XYZ file of N, CA and C in Angstrom:
396
model
N -8.613 58.497 56.625
C -8.814 57.745 57.848
C -8.730 56.252 57.533
N -8.075 55.536 58.409
C -7.839 54.117 58.204
C -8.777 53.283 59.075
N -9.296 52.221 58.491
C -10.214 51.328 59.198
C -9.441 50.152 59.776
N -9.759 49.803 61.014
C -9.060 48.740 61.722
C -10.060 47.719 62.244
N -9.753 46.448 62.039
C -10.536 45.349 62.601
C -9.689 44.672 63.668
N -10.240 44.556 64.874
C -9.536 43.935 65.993
C -10.217 42.614 66.315
N -9.473 41.515 66.156
C -10.008 40.171 66.394
C -9.319 39.596 67.628
N -10.066 39.512 68.723
C -9.504 39.053 69.991
C -10.655 38.655 70.900
N -10.509 37.566 71.616
C -11.570 37.120 72.516
C -11.585 37.876 73.842
N -10.555 38.658 74.124
C -10.451 39.367 75.405
C -11.147 40.728 75.347
N -12.212 40.868 76.119
C -12.920 42.153 76.168
C -12.015 43.249 76.713
N -11.158 42.898 77.663
C -10.233 43.880 78.229
C -9.298 44.431 77.149
N -8.786 43.563 76.289
C -7.904 44.039 75.222
C -8.639 44.956 74.251
N -9.924 44.702 74.024
C -10.718 45.594 73.176
C -10.854 46.971 73.829
N -11.085 46.991 75.120
C -11.212 48.258 75.848
C -9.897 49.026 75.805
N -8.791 48.332 76.030
C -7.470 48.974 75.989
C -7.221 49.582 74.620
N -7.501 48.828 73.564
C -7.278 49.351 72.211
C -8.143 50.574 71.949
N -9.409 50.523 72.336
C -10.290 51.680 72.135
C -9.745 52.922 72.826
N -9.246 52.764 74.036
C -8.700 53.916 74.767
C -7.435 54.445 74.094
N -6.575 53.545 73.634
C -5.339 53.968 72.974
C -5.610 54.662 71.644
N -6.561 54.165 70.921
C -6.804 54.671 69.577
C -7.648 55.945 69.578
N -8.307 56.221 70.696
C -9.188 57.386 70.784
C -8.462 58.687 70.456
N -7.196 58.775 70.782
C -6.459 60.008 70.535
C -5.752 60.066 69.196
N -5.959 59.068 68.352
C -5.291 59.044 67.051
C -6.330 59.324 65.971
N -6.286 60.518 65.424
C -7.311 60.968 64.486
C -7.344 60.177 63.183
N -6.225 59.587 62.792
C -6.163 58.923 61.494
C -6.834 57.557 61.463
N -7.242 57.042 62.613
C -7.966 55.777 62.644
C -9.444 56.052 62.872
N -10.285 55.404 62.077
C -11.725 55.448 62.316
C -12.015 54.596 63.548
N -13.226 54.679 64.088
C -13.558 53.794 65.203
C -13.291 52.334 64.823
N -12.837 51.588 65.770
C -12.419 50.205 65.546
C -13.636 49.297 65.359
N -13.529 48.376 64.399
C -14.507 47.291 64.277
C -14.006 46.156 65.162
N -14.905 45.569 65.911
C -14.522 44.538 66.874
C -15.094 43.182 66.492
N -14.281 42.160 66.663
C -14.732 40.779 66.536
C -14.075 39.997 67.667
N -14.860 39.160 68.306
C -14.356 38.393 69.444
C -14.061 36.941 69.075
N -14.140 36.643 67.774
C -13.978 35.267 67.317
C -13.431 35.273 65.891
N -12.435 34.449 65.634
C -11.818 34.402 64.315
C -12.760 33.948 63.221
N -13.645 33.006 63.545
C -14.571 32.499 62.532
C -15.570 33.570 62.112
N -16.111 34.311 63.082
C -17.049 35.388 62.759
C -16.378 36.456 61.901
N -15.148 36.786 62.234
C -14.420 37.802 61.471
C -14.175 37.332 60.041
N -13.764 36.093 59.881
C -13.502 35.552 58.547
C -14.783 35.507 57.721
N -15.889 35.117 58.333
C -17.173 35.078 57.629
C -17.582 36.476 57.189
N -17.419 37.449 58.054
C -17.762 38.830 57.712
C -16.927 39.333 56.534
N -15.635 39.045 56.551
C -14.762 39.470 55.452
C -15.106 38.730 54.159
N -15.455 37.462 54.265
C -15.829 36.671 53.088
C -17.139 37.175 52.491
N -18.102 37.484 53.350
C -19.410 37.957 52.889
C -19.372 39.379 52.353
N -18.433 40.191 52.843
C -18.366 41.609 52.469
C -16.938 42.024 52.135
N -16.329 41.467 51.091
C -14.927 41.791 50.803
C -14.688 43.273 50.509
N -15.698 43.967 50.011
C -15.538 45.395 49.724
C -15.403 46.213 51.006
N -15.835 45.657 52.126
C -15.738 46.349 53.415
C -14.477 45.970 54.179
N -13.514 45.390 53.503
C -12.283 44.964 54.161
C -11.570 46.169 54.778
N -11.121 46.043 56.010
C -10.424 47.158 56.658
C -9.019 47.347 56.096
N -8.416 48.462 56.447
C -7.034 48.740 56.050
C -6.050 47.951 56.902
N -6.450 47.668 58.145
C -5.574 46.999 59.107
C -6.379 45.949 59.866
N -5.757 44.801 60.095
C -6.343 43.765 60.947
C -5.343 43.457 62.054
N -5.818 43.500 63.297
C -5.054 43.031 64.444
C -5.671 41.696 64.846
N -4.860 40.659 64.876
C -5.350 39.307 65.120
C -4.645 38.677 66.313
N -5.435 38.241 67.284
C -4.900 37.474 68.410
C -4.765 36.017 67.979
N -3.719 35.367 68.406
C -3.500 33.965 68.057
C -4.290 33.028 68.965
N -4.262 33.281 70.255
C -4.866 32.364 71.230
C -6.320 32.758 71.507
N -7.240 32.046 70.869
C -8.666 32.246 71.102
C -9.320 30.866 71.143
N -10.402 30.726 71.905
C -11.083 29.428 71.931
C -11.824 29.173 70.611
N -12.139 27.954 70.380
C -12.954 27.503 69.250
C -12.263 27.689 67.904
N -12.123 28.877 67.406
C -11.548 29.178 66.085
C -10.472 30.224 66.328
N -9.236 29.779 66.434
C -8.164 30.686 66.864
C -7.537 31.446 65.692
N -6.506 32.186 65.995
C -5.822 32.981 64.978
C -5.209 32.142 63.874
N -4.719 30.955 64.228
C -4.156 30.068 63.203
C -5.242 29.633 62.227
N -6.423 29.309 62.758
C -7.545 28.939 61.891
C -7.914 30.105 60.973
N -7.935 31.311 61.539
C -8.241 32.497 60.737
C -7.219 32.652 59.611
N -5.941 32.532 59.941
C -4.895 32.708 58.925
C -5.019 31.682 57.806
N -5.371 30.453 58.143
C -5.557 29.424 57.109
C -6.735 29.775 56.203
N -7.844 30.189 56.788
C -9.012 30.575 55.993
C -8.778 31.838 55.188
N -8.016 32.746 55.744
C -7.737 34.029 55.083
C -6.875 33.822 53.840
N -6.104 32.740 53.809
C -5.227 32.438 52.667
C -6.033 32.408 51.360
N -7.209 31.798 51.389
C -8.041 31.704 50.188
C -8.735 33.022 49.862
N -9.055 33.785 50.870
C -9.768 35.046 50.683
C -8.857 36.174 50.210
N -7.641 36.204 50.693
C -6.724 37.330 50.478
C -6.578 37.752 49.010
N -6.358 36.833 48.069
C -6.159 37.272 46.681
C -7.353 38.021 46.088
N -8.558 37.739 46.573
C -9.763 38.356 46.018
C -10.118 39.692 46.661
N -9.423 40.079 47.709
C -9.773 41.320 48.405
C -9.376 42.539 47.582
N -10.293 43.505 47.445
C -9.954 44.721 46.703
C -8.922 45.584 47.436
N -8.936 45.525 48.746
C -7.949 46.213 49.579
C -7.182 45.128 50.319
N -5.870 45.170 50.210
C -5.041 44.186 50.913
C -4.684 44.766 52.278
N -5.310 44.269 53.341
C -5.067 44.857 54.660
C -3.670 44.547 55.185
N -3.177 45.446 56.008
C -1.973 45.162 56.783
C -2.444 44.288 57.939
N -1.909 43.083 58.042
C -2.369 42.137 59.052
C -1.261 41.929 60.077
N -1.565 42.300 61.312
C -0.611 42.168 62.412
C -1.127 41.120 63.390
N -0.268 40.188 63.736
C -0.602 39.150 64.697
C -0.114 39.598 66.071
N -0.978 39.422 67.078
C -0.651 39.756 68.461
C -0.755 38.500 69.303
N 0.156 38.372 70.248
C 0.112 37.197 71.112
C 0.769 37.485 72.448
N 0.270 36.820 73.467
C 0.921 36.885 74.779
C 1.936 35.755 74.914
N 2.049 34.939 73.883
C 2.979 33.810 73.891
C 4.427 34.291 73.828
N 5.286 33.619 74.566
C 6.719 33.925 74.477
C 7.447 32.872 73.641
N 6.684 31.977 73.047
C 7.258 30.917 72.220
C 7.708 31.500 70.876
N 9.008 31.487 70.584
C 9.497 32.083 69.334
C 8.954 31.389 68.083
N 8.511 30.152 68.214
C 7.959 29.484 67.030
C 6.615 30.082 66.615
N 5.889 30.698 67.560
C 4.642 31.388 67.196
C 4.943 32.553 66.263
N 5.974 33.315 66.581
C 6.380 34.441 65.741
C 6.781 33.948 64.354
N 7.618 32.927 64.324
C 8.081 32.376 63.043
C 6.910 31.855 62.218
N 6.029 31.141 62.869
C 4.878 30.581 62.151
C 3.989 31.685 61.593
N 3.708 32.703 62.403
C 2.857 33.805 61.943
C 3.479 34.522 60.753
N 4.761 34.802 60.845
C 5.432 35.545 59.776
C 5.676 34.692 58.533
N 5.428 33.388 58.620
C 5.575 32.533 57.438
C 4.428 32.739 56.446
N 3.333 33.339 56.902
C 2.226 33.665 56.001
C 2.590 34.949 55.257
N 2.568 34.903 53.945
C 3.026 36.045 53.141
C 2.197 37.300 53.371
N 0.978 37.167 53.805
C 0.093 38.317 53.999
C 0.113 38.850 55.433
N 0.950 38.300 56.290
C 1.115 38.833 57.649
C 2.207 39.890 57.617
N 1.864 41.081 58.062
C 2.771 42.228 58.027
C 3.734 42.232 59.197
N 3.255 41.834 60.380
C 4.114 41.886 61.559
C 3.547 41.086 62.711
N 4.367 40.951 63.742
C 4.013 40.190 64.935
C 4.409 41.024 66.144
N 3.472 41.214 67.074
C 3.738 42.004 68.271
C 3.263 41.253 69.510
N 3.875 41.573 70.624
C 3.437 41.028 71.906
C 2.255 41.830 72.422
N 1.350 41.141 73.119
C 0.219 41.807 73.750
C 0.671 42.408 75.073
N 0.012 43.422 75.523
C -1.115 44.105 74.898
C -0.646 45.107 73.843
N -1.592 45.568 73.041
C -1.300 46.607 72.055
C -0.841 47.850 72.807
N 0.150 48.530 72.270
C 0.678 49.734 72.925
C 0.603 50.927 71.974
N 0.747 52.097 72.532
C 0.731 53.323 71.724
C 1.860 53.326 70.687
N 3.108 52.961 71.039
C 4.166 52.920 70.018
C 3.847 51.962 68.862
N 3.207 50.841 69.162
C 2.824 49.908 68.097
C 1.783 50.559 67.191
N 0.794 51.220 67.777
C -0.222 51.901 66.970
C 0.405 52.967 66.085
N 1.368 53.694 66.614
C 2.042 54.718 65.814
C 2.835 54.081 64.671
N 3.459 52.943 64.931
C 4.196 52.226 63.890
C 3.239 51.745 62.790
N 2.098 51.222 63.187
C 1.102 50.749 62.223
C 0.550 51.924 61.423
N 0.282 53.032 62.078
C -0.207 54.219 61.381
C 0.807 54.694 60.347
N 2.072 54.706 60.698
C 3.125 55.087 59.748
C 3.108 54.158 58.539
N 2.953 52.865 58.775
C 2.892 51.900 57.669
C 1.676 52.160 56.784
N 0.546 52.507 57.382
C -0.661 52.821 56.609
C -0.446 54.054 55.741
N 0.150 55.071 56.327
C 0.395 56.313 55.587
C 1.352 56.061 54.436
N 2.423 55.332 54.699
C 3.396 55.021 53.639
C 2.741 54.226 52.516
N 1.937 53.264 52.872
C 1.276 52.457 51.846
C 0.292 53.281 51.033
N -0.369 54.237 51.663
C -1.352 55.056 50.940
C -0.694 55.989 49.928
N 0.599 56.211 50.064
C 1.331 57.073 49.126
C 1.663 56.350 47.825
N 1.579 55.027 47.842
C 1.956 54.269 46.635
C 0.770 53.956 45.763
């Protein structure tokens, strides 16, 4: 079973993800964070509890996805498990995609909201990675 951390300020998006993931047995219940700073602090304080997958929203108040990605840069090398990190955004600006994918530890970029096909794609990536 794969652990997923969802970082997004939208409660509605958290509800949508929970409903979508409920029927996928290979994912454990989702860990939720509504703020990038809280999520980064939790990962820094408990690196052994790092999830297999992180879904990160870019547009959040106070400490956004870009801030998280900058802070995660220092944390990533020390993590015992290297999570698959997917950036999600409602932005149609192609530079957001380019910027997100410029971080070596970002696995992919998807448009919001999260969909069932995206979850299946992420699950396939988790399974493939677990074989190595």
